[in-house]
Amino acid sequence: MSAKRTILVCCDTGCIASGSKAVVTALKEQLALAAAAGVAGAAATDATVEPLVKQTGCHGFCGYGPVVKVMPDDISYYRVKPKDAAAIIESLGGEPVERLLYRDDAGQRVTGREENPFYSSQKKLALRNVGELDPELLDDALSRGVYESLKKALTMTPEEIISQVERSGIRGRGGAGFPAGRKWRIAAGYNNNPKYVILNGDEGDPGAFMDRSMLEGDPHSVLEGVAICAVAVGATDAYLYIRDEYTTALRTMKQAILDAEAAGILGDSVLGSDKQLRVQVVRGGGAFVCGESSAMIASIEGAVGEPRAKYIRSTQEGLWGQPTVLNNVETFINIPLIIANGGDWYAQTGTDKSKGTKVFALVGKIKRSGLIEVPMGTTLREIIFDIGGGIPGNRRFKAIQTGGPSGGCLPDSLLDVPVDFDTLLEYGSMMGSGGMIVMDERTCMVETARYYVEFLARECCGKCVPCREGLRWLLDILTRICEGEGEFADLEILEGICETMTLASRCALGKTAANPVITTLRYFHDEYEEHITHKRCPAGVCRMGVAP
Amino acid sequence: MTVNLMIDGLACEAAPGQHVLDVARQNGVEIPTLCHHEALAGQACCRLCVVEIEEASGSRDVVVSCTYPAKEGLKVSTNSEQVRRLRRTVLTLLAERAPLAEGALPAYCQEYGVTGYDLRFTVDKDEKCILCGLCTKACAELGNSAIETTLRGVDKQVAPPFDEPPAACIGCASCAEVCPTGAIACEDADGVRTIWEKEFELLRCEACGKPFATAEELAWLKERLLDTELNLAYCPSCRGKMSLKDLT
């Protein structure tokens, strides 16, 4: 077998924490040793072999990191340690290192991703390049076709671009699910320049890392999506608002911008055309609420990140009062695919009203946790049990929390519900940006609701009464129920506050902040009753009647 | 150009862009508000002015009337059962937060039959502030920004920088003036004004002799009046009785 081999080592945050940087060093040392000795396993007998170690973005299977993939053989190794490097180098071109392969549910060792149950039912569109290239190398991105869609877009009229995005049916991946094409069309329709494009990379949901993985793993595809949007709506400036805690993402994106400018892709002339695009990175202000679009705009303007009170869309009056398109990282990263293959092609994937795929951070009490991407309409059961492998330790599934802190908790009776924007809303939860936290029988749902309410009570802007005072009260009441001080009348108060927050709050955060309480009251009412009537926590989490 | 809308069944005319609350008030329909001030519009914090709307397109929503623009064919319901229920919750939340609030809040609580939830929970019984933000907005509009809302979420509060007597404060007491609940302590006694833990000497009107402004306030005013030779030594009430010649 003669082929140039690439060893892709996941160097995203999760795998780095598991020690992947040391694995990279060990692999490089072993390669050098093998080269010096003139042997590198079976592969070294062929003169054309030049193995190359690459640091890539997230491979997704974070629970089993560090992850190493050998291409083009498609051999994936998991939980690799530096001492395994010699065996991996020696095996190149020959038999895989058996003990590092994934053992599937039947106990069989599997080599490729297609045979691994974690990957086999996924569909990677947004994550097409994440984990496959070195995010710091523009050439790597170019070799995988990044910026080809921007080239194509420059030959199209704005109308043609927008109509392809509309035909794709793609809806905003930040949570609300507003059709991206419609948003672009509205902004393109205004003639007052300048116009702005904003990328929302202020991912703040506990346990969520979808946007981070894309920013860190495939920065040029994100930039390409932003640039296509700018060309379509006639914007000359773009701001990438990235959460300040994401130091790697900030560094990667800044470098990608510099590289793209130096290569003439961005800047005064986009790929040699008469279009200009200046892209700047803005470090997030540190508040969860800055992920709300009007709060984000305020934050970029240098004001306190609080949602604005006006009933006006940012497409009409956004950043500095100018027409602005604000989309999430995942929305932008899908755009080049839509331009390359056409809106109709994209619309083949997904459900009637939710097109394409969705990236989720699948975490919690689950065997195979990590970053996944599945077609819209995949059921919760497929995600939790087929991809995630179910609950570890033979415990029972209790609930899945979707949509971040202001999403909802869904019970096992809803496991066969297809995951798309409208269905999740119908059951009281939401898509959000794509967090999925699996909980088993040892999780107390009242305490879970209390946890999210506490998070939101600290992270909301605090400006409007229903949200600020409502959360204060929800927290107070839920804490008392968890401490065994609850009364049945409290449940009525909870419901009244939830209604007011949902209907009368100023922004989307406030309008959804009661969801953890509403859904746990709806699906796990018996747990509230147990806490109140018998002063007992069925999951054994809340400690009641214990003196502090 | 005007737009036509219906408020509680009453046909109303409005200028485009005018807010529903203003249109309602012009037509004699009363909607309760706490954070609304004509000179400092657009706070939209207290959410007490919620109304139900039905757009010309037929879509329905609950919005706050102080910032919702009047539109052609809009139908507004300012006093439905749902609206009253939402207002009762908002008032209850505020009554619990600020039991000592003065002015419109206790009056609205009475009107809506709100007594508070359950005194088991009330923690701080000395609070008057409902965080409407009018004080900080007034201060910012005047160009001083001596006070601001600090922190976020349930910890949000109105405070001077570092909780120290604010250096930028000129003692004009506009914050206390616009406060709907009497939450900002401002005391004038023996020719001295005490506000935000700062003391200001009050100057007396050269005509009537009553203390009326702080020296810092007049200096601030003079700076903004630039070259005009307006005599600032008289109180507003005496100024009103004088001719321009007397004043310059």
mmCIF file of C-alpha atoms in Angstrom, chain A residues 10 12 14-15 18 57-68 76-80 100-105 110-113 115-120 122 124 127 130-131 209 213 360 362-363 366-373 386-389:
data_model
loop_
_atom_site.group_PDB
_atom_site.id
_atom_site.type_symbol
_atom_site.label_atom_id
_atom_site.label_comp_id
_atom_site.label_asym_id
_atom_site.label_seq_id
_atom_site.Cartn_x
_atom_site.Cartn_y
_atom_site.Cartn_z
ATOM 1 C CA CYS A 10 -7.680 16.018 17.927
ATOM 2 C CA ASP A 12 -9.618 20.667 20.668
ATOM 3 C CA GLY A 14 -11.582 18.310 25.469
ATOM 4 C CA CYS A 15 -8.782 16.206 23.988
ATOM 5 C CA SER A 18 -7.067 14.482 28.153
ATOM 6 C CA GLY A 57 -10.267 20.477 15.651
ATOM 7 C CA CYS A 58 -12.793 18.333 17.462
ATOM 8 C CA HIS A 59 -13.394 14.759 16.276
ATOM 9 C CA GLY A 60 -16.585 14.689 18.299
ATOM 10 C CA PHE A 61 -16.049 11.608 20.404
ATOM 11 C CA CYS A 62 -14.893 13.667 23.356
ATOM 12 C CA GLY A 63 -15.659 11.057 26.010
ATOM 13 C CA TYR A 64 -13.025 8.808 24.438
ATOM 14 C CA GLY A 65 -10.255 11.328 23.842
ATOM 15 C CA PRO A 66 -7.525 11.873 22.924
ATOM 16 C CA VAL A 67 -8.735 10.800 19.491
ATOM 17 C CA VAL A 68 -6.294 10.019 16.678
ATOM 18 C CA SER A 76 -9.493 5.813 14.493
ATOM 19 C CA TYR A 77 -7.785 5.322 17.821
ATOM 20 C CA TYR A 78 -9.228 6.381 21.144
ATOM 21 C CA ARG A 79 -7.862 7.254 24.571
ATOM 22 C CA VAL A 80 -4.421 7.380 23.033
ATOM 23 C CA LEU A 100 -6.607 1.356 20.616
ATOM 24 C CA LEU A 101 -9.646 0.721 18.421
ATOM 25 C CA TYR A 102 -13.168 1.363 19.670
ATOM 26 C CA ARG A 103 -15.006 -1.655 21.032
ATOM 27 C CA ASP A 104 -18.630 -1.477 19.843
ATOM 28 C CA ASP A 105 -21.734 -2.515 21.781
ATOM 29 C CA VAL A 110 -14.028 -1.348 14.916
ATOM 30 C CA THR A 111 -11.544 0.433 12.680
ATOM 31 C CA GLY A 112 -13.381 3.094 10.700
ATOM 32 C CA ARG A 113 -15.843 5.773 11.656
ATOM 33 C CA GLU A 115 -18.493 1.057 11.822
ATOM 34 C CA ASN A 116 -18.492 3.051 15.048
ATOM 35 C CA PRO A 117 -22.042 3.429 16.384
ATOM 36 C CA PHE A 118 -21.205 6.911 17.667
ATOM 37 C CA TYR A 119 -20.487 8.104 14.120
ATOM 38 C CA SER A 120 -22.426 5.786 11.828
ATOM 39 C CA GLN A 122 -24.407 11.050 12.010
ATOM 40 C CA LYS A 124 -21.632 15.843 8.905
ATOM 41 C CA LEU A 127 -18.815 19.747 10.782
ATOM 42 C CA VAL A 130 -13.910 19.970 11.714
ATOM 43 C CA GLY A 131 -11.341 17.380 12.783
ATOM 44 C CA PHE A 209 -19.581 23.560 22.812
ATOM 45 C CA SER A 213 -15.774 23.450 18.016
ATOM 46 C CA PHE A 360 -25.527 19.008 19.354
ATOM 47 C CA LEU A 362 -24.456 15.493 23.818
ATOM 48 C CA VAL A 363 -23.400 15.356 27.443
ATOM 49 C CA ILE A 366 -24.581 9.031 28.707
ATOM 50 C CA LYS A 367 -22.120 6.368 27.570
ATOM 51 C CA ARG A 368 -20.845 8.095 24.451
ATOM 52 C CA SER A 369 -20.754 11.819 24.948
ATOM 53 C CA GLY A 370 -19.431 14.372 22.515
ATOM 54 C CA LEU A 371 -20.153 16.587 19.573
ATOM 55 C CA ILE A 372 -22.649 15.142 17.132
ATOM 56 C CA GLU A 373 -24.413 16.230 13.973
ATOM 57 C CA ASP A 386 -28.067 4.735 19.082
ATOM 58 C CA ILE A 387 -25.445 7.453 19.010
ATOM 59 C CA GLY A 388 -24.998 8.000 22.716
ATOM 60 C CA GLY A 389 -25.226 4.321 23.629
#
